[in-house]
Coordinates of C-alpha atoms and ligand atoms in Angstrom, one line a residue:
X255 CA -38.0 -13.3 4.2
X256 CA -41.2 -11.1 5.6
X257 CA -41.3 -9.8 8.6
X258 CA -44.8 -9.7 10.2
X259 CA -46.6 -7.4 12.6
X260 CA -46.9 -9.7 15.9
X261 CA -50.6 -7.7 16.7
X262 CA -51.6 -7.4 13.2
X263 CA -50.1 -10.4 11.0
X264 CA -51.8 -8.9 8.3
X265 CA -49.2 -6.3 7.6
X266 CA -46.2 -8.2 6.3
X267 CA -43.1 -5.8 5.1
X268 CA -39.5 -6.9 4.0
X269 CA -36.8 -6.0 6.3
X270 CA -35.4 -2.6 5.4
X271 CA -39.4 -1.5 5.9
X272 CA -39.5 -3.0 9.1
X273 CA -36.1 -1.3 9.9
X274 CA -37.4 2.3 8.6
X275 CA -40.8 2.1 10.5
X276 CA -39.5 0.8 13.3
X277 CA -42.5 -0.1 14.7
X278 CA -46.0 -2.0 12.9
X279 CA -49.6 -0.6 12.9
X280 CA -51.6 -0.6 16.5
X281 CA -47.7 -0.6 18.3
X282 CA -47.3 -3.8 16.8
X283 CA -43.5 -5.3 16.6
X284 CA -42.4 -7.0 13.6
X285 CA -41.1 -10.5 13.4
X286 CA -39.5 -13.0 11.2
X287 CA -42.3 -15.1 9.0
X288 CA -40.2 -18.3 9.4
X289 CA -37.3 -19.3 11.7
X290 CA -35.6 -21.8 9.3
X291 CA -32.6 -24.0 11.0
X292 CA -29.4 -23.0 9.1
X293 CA -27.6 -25.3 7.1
X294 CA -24.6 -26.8 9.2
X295 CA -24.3 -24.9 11.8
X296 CA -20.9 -26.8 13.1
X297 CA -19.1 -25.9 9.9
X298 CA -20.4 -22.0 10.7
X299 CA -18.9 -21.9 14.1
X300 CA -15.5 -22.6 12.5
X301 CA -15.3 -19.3 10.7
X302 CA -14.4 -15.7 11.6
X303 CA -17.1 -14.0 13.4
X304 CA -17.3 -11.0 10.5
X305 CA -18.0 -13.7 8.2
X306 CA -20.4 -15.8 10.2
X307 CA -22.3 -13.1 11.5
X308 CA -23.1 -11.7 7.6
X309 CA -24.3 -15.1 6.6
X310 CA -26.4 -15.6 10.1
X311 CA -28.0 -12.0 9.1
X312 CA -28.5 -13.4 5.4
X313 CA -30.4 -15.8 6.6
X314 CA -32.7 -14.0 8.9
X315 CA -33.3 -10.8 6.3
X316 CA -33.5 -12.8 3.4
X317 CA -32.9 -11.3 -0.1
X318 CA -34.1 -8.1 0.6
X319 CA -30.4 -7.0 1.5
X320 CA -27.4 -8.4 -0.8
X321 CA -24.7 -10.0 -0.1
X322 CA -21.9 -7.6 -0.2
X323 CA -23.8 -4.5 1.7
X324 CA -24.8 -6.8 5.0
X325 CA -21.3 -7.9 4.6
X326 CA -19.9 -4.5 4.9
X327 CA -22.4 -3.5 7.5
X328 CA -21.5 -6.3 9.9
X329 CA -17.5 -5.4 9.0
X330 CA -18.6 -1.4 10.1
X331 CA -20.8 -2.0 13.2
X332 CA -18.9 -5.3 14.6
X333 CA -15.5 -3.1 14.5
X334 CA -14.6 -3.5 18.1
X335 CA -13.6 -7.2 20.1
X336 CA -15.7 -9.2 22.2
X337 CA -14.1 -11.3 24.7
X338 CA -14.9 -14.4 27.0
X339 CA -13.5 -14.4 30.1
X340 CA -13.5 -17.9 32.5
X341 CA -14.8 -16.2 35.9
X342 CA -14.8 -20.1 37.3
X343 CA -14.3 -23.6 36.3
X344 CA -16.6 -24.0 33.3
X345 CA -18.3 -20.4 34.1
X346 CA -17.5 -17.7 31.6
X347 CA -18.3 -14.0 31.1
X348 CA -19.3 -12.8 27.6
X349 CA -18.0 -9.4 27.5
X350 CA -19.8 -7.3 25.1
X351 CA -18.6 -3.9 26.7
X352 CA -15.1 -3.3 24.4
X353 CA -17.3 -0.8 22.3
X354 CA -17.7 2.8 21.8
X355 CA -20.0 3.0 24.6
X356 CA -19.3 0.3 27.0
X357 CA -22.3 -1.6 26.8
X358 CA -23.6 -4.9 24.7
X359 CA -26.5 -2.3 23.2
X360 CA -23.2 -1.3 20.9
X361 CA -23.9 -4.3 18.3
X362 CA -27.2 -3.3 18.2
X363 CA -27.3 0.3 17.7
X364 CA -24.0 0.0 15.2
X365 CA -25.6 -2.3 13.0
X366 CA -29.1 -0.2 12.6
X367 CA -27.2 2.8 11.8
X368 CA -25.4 1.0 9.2
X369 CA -29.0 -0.4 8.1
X370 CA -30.9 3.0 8.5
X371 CA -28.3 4.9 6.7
X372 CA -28.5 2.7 3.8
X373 CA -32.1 1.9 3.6
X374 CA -33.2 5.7 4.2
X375 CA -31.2 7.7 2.4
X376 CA -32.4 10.8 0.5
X377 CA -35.4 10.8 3.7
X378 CA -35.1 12.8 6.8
X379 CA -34.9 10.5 9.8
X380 CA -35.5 11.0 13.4
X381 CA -34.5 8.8 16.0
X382 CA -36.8 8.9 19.1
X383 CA -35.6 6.7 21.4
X384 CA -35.9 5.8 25.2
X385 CA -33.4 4.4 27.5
X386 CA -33.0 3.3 31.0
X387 CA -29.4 4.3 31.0
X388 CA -27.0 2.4 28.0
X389 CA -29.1 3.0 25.0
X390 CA -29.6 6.1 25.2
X391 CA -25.6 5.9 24.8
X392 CA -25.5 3.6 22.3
X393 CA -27.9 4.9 20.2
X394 CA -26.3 8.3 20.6
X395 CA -22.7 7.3 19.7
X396 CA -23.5 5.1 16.4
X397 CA -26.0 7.6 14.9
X398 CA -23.8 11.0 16.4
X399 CA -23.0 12.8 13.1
X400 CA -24.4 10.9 10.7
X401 CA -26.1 13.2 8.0
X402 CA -30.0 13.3 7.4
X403 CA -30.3 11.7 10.8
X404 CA -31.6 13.8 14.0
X405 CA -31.5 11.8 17.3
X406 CA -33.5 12.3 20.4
X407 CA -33.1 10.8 23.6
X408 CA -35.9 10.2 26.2
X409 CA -34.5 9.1 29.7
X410 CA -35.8 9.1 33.3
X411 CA -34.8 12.1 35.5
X412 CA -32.5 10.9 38.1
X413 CA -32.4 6.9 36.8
X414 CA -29.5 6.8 34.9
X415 CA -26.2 6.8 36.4
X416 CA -23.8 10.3 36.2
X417 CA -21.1 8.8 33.5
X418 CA -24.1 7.6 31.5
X419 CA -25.7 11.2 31.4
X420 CA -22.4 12.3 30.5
X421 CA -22.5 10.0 27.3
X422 CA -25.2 10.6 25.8
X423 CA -26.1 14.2 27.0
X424 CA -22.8 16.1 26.0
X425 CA -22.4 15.1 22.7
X426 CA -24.5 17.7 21.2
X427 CA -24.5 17.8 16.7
X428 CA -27.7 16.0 16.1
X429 CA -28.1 14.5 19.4
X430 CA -30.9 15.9 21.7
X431 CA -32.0 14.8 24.9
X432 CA -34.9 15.1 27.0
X433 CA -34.8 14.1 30.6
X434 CA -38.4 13.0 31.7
X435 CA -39.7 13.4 35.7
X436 CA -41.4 9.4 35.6
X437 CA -39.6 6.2 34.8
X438 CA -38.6 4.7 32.1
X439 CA -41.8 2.9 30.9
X440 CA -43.0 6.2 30.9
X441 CA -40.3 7.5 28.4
X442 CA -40.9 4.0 26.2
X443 CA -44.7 4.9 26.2
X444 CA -44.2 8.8 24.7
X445 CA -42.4 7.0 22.2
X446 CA -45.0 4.4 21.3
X447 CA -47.6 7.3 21.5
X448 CA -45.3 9.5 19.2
X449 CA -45.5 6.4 16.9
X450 CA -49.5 6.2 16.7
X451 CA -49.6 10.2 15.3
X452 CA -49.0 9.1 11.7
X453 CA -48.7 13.0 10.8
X454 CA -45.6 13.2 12.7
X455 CA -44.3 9.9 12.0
X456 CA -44.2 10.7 8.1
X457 CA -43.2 14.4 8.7
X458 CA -39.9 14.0 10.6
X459 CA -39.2 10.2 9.6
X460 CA -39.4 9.1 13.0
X461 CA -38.1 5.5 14.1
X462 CA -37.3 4.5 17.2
X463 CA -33.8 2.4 17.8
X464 CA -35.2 0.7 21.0
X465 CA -34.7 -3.1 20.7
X466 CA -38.3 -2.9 19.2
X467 CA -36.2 -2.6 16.0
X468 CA -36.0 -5.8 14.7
X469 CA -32.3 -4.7 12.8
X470 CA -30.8 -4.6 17.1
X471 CA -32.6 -7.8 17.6
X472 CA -30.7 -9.7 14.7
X473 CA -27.1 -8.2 15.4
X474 CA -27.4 -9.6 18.8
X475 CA -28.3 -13.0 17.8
X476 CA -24.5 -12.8 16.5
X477 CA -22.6 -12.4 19.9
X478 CA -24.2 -16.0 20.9
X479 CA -22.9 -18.0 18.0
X480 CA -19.6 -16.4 19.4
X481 CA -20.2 -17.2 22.3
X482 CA -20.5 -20.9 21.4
X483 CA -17.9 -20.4 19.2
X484 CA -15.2 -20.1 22.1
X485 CA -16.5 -22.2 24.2
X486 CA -14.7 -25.9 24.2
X487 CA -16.8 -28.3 22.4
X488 CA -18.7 -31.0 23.8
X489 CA -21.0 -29.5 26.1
X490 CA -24.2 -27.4 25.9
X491 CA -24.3 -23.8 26.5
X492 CA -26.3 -22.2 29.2
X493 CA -26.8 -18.9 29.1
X494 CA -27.5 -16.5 32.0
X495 CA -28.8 -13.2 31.2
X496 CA -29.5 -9.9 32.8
X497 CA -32.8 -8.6 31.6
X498 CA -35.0 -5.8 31.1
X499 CA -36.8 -5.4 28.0
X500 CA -35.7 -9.2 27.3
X501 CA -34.2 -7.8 23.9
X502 CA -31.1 -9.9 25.0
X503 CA -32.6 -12.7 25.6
X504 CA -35.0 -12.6 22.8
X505 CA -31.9 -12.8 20.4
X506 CA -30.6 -16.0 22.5
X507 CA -33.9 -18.2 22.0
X508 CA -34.0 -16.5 18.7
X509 CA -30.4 -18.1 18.1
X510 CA -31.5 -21.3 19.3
X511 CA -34.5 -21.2 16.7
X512 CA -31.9 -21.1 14.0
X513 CA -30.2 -24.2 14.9
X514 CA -27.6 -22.9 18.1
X515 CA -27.3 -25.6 20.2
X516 CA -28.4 -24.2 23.5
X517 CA -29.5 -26.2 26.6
X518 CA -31.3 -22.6 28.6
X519 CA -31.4 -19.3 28.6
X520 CA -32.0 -17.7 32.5
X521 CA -33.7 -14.0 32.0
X522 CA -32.2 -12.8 35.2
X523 CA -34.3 -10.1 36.6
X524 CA -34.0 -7.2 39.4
X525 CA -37.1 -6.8 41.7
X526 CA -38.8 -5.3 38.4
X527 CA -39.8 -8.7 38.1
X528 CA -42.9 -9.1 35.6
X529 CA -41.8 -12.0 34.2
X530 CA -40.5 -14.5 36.9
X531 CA -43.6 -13.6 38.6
X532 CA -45.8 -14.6 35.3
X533 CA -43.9 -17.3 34.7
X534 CA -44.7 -18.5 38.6
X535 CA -48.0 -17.5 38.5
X536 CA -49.2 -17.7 34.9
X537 CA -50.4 -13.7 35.5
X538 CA -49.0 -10.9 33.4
X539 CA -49.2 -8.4 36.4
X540 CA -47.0 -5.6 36.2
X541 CA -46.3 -3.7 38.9
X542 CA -44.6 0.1 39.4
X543 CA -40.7 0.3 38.2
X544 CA -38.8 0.8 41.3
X545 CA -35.0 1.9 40.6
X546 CA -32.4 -0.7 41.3
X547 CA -28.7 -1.0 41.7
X548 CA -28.9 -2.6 37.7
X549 CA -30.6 0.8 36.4
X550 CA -30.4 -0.7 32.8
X551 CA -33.0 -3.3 34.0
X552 CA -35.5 -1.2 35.7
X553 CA -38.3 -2.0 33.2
X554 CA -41.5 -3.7 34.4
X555 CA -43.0 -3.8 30.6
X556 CA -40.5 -5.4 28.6
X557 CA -40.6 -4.6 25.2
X558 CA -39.5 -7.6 23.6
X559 CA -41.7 -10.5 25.6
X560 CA -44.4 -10.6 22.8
X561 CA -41.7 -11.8 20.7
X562 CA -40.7 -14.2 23.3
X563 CA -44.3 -15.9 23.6
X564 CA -44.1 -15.9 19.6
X565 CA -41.2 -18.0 19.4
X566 CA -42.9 -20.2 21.7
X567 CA -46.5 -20.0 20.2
X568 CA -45.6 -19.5 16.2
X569 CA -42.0 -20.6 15.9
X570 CA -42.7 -23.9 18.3
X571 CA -39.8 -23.3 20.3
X572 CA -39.7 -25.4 23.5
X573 CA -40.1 -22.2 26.2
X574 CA -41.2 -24.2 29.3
X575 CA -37.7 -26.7 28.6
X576 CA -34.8 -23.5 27.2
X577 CA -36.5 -20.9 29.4
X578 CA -36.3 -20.2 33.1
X579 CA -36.7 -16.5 34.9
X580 CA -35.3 -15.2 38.5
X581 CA -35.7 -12.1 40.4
X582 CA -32.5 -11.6 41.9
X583 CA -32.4 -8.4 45.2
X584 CA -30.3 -5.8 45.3
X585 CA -28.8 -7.5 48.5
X586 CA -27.7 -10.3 46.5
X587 CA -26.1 -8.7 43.4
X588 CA -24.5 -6.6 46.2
X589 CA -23.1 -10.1 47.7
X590 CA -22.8 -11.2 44.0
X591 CA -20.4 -8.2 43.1
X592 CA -17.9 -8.9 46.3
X593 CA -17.8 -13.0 45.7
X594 CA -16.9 -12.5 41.9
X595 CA -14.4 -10.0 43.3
X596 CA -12.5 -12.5 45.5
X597 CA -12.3 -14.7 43.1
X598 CA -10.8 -12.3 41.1
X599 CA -13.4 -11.1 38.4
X600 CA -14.4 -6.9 38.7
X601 CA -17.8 -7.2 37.5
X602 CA -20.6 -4.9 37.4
X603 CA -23.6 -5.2 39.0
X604 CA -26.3 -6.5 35.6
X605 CA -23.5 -9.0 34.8
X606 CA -23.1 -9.7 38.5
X607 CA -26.7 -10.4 38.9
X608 CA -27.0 -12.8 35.9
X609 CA -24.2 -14.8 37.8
X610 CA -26.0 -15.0 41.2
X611 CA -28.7 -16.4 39.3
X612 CA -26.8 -18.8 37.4
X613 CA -25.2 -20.3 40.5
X614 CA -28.5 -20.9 42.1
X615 CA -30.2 -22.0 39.8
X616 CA -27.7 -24.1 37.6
Ligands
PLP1766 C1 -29.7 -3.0 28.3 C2 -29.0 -3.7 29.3 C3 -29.6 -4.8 30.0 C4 -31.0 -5.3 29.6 O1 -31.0 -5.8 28.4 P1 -32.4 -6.1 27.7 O2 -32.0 -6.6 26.3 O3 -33.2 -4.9 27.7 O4 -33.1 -7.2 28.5 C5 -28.8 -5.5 30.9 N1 -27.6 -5.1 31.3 C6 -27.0 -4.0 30.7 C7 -25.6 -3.6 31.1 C8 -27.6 -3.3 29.7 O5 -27.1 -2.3 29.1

């Protein structure tokens, strides 16, 4: 399987190069060549999710990684349970939060540093990434320690909850951090910039672990076979997501793609709403990030969209049928977070959110 440079489909790479580099020529993100169906997909859902997710990875990286190493990547990164919850008659919660660092970003970030350590060994490697609050943690925890590998960590000054800081800021070892006076598209573009000196990208081996990696992208496409998995048979999945750089989501539609059976994906959004507002309006219009309640969302240039309209322009997925977008207020993940309370479900406020617009909106 290649995997092609969305802004210049001229470069074409295997996966560990599009792992290493991170990020394509011009900015560019790579992308899968082909998004084949898998073969019976019913039979997969039956099988242990270790197992399933290896040959779901197979199948999206091709040859370029054998059997046995993706195998024991997916067995070290996915070391930690998932769980789905039933918040309401046929509403569940997917919780992805059992891991290291509390957040979904956990399959992501495990299984690049299982990829990165592999594919890279021998180089020096620096990990420059930015976060709006839970990657920065994730990122931190699953690369913390490991040798030839030198993290640093961009975040917005004052944007990112206390405990978060804490995470990813105390650990010290190979873990720096820089705390930036802007907002996080700010951080994400020092990165991209750092990515266009080619000097510095080659001198320090710098990748970024943002879900422009296309290695956190595939791990997540995982959790929603799981998902589907659990869920009793018989009726068609929709799936409500909280979203800022649409990494998440991405992975969803990207699942579908590959033969999930999935009726809709809602990209939930907080008033950093870009893309409910282009999908209203038709206008990519982006406006300045104003910090929210759901800090991890405060993006109004998500990352991952480019891949989203190549799904829909490449791949010929149906976009306008499996995807829908709402901006949700703080006021009403606020409300959100009290109802799921009385009907006893403690949820935080991104999860809360996606809920609130899954109950409109069903
Ligand atoms: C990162 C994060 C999001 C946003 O996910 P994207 O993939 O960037 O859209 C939402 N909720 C939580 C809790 C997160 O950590």
């Amino acid at each position: 399987m290649k995997y092609i440079n969305i802004s210049h489909p001229e470069q074409s790479v295997s996966f560990p190069h599009a792992v290493v580099t991170g990020l394509g020529k011009g900015q560019g993100l790579f992308f899968t060549e082909n998004l084949e169906p898998l073969d019976d997909v019913r039979a997969l859902l039956e099988i242990d999710f270790v197992s399933r997710s290896a040959i779901i990875l197979q199948h999206l990286v091709g040859d370029a990684v054998a059997t046995e190493d993706l195998r024991s990547f997916v067995k070290n990164a996915f070391d930690f349970p998932l769980e789905l919850v039933e918040v309401a008659e046929g509403v569940h919660a997917l919780e992805l939060f059992h891991g290291p660092s509390l957040a979904f970003k956990d399959f992501g970030a495990r299984f690049m540093a299982q990829c990165l350590a592999n594919f890279s060994t021998g180089h020096k490697t620096t990990i420059l990434t930015a976060t709006s609050g839970d990657t920065g943690a994730a990122v931190a925890l699953a690369f913390y320690d490991q040798p030839g590998i030198d993290v640093v960590v961009l975040y917005p000054k004052g944007m990112v909850t206390p405990l978060q800081e804490k995470l990813f800021c105390t650990l010290g070892g190979n873990v720096r951090t820089i705390a930036i006076e802007d907002d996080f598209d700010s951080c994400q573009q020092l990165v991209k910039q750092s990515f266009d000196d080619i000097e510095l990208v080659e001198k320090i081996g710098l990748n970024s672990a943002n879900s422009i990696n296309v290695a956190r992208l595939l791990a997540q496409v995982c959790y929603y076979f799981e998902a589907v998995a659990r869920l009793p048979a018989g009726k068609e999945a929709v799936f409500s997501v909280p979203s800022g750089n649409f990494g998440n989501v991405t992975a969803g539609l990207l699942a579908h793609a590959i033969g999930l059976p999935i009726k809709r994906m809602i990209a939930a959004t907080n008033e950093n709403d870009t893309v409910p507002r282009f999908f209203n309006s038709g206008k990519w219009d982006p406006r300045p990030t104003i910090a929210t309640l759901t800090n991890a969302m405060d993006i109004s240039l998500p990352n991952n969209f480019p891949r989203v309209l190549e799904m829909g322009d490449k791949h010929g997925l149906d976009l306008r049928e499996l995807l829908v977008s709402f901006a949700i207020s703080d006021d009403q993940t606020r409300e959100a977070v009290r109802s799921l309370d009385t009907i006893g479900y403690l949820a935080d406020p991104h999860s809360a959110l996606a809920w609130k617009a899954l109950t409109d909106h069903k």
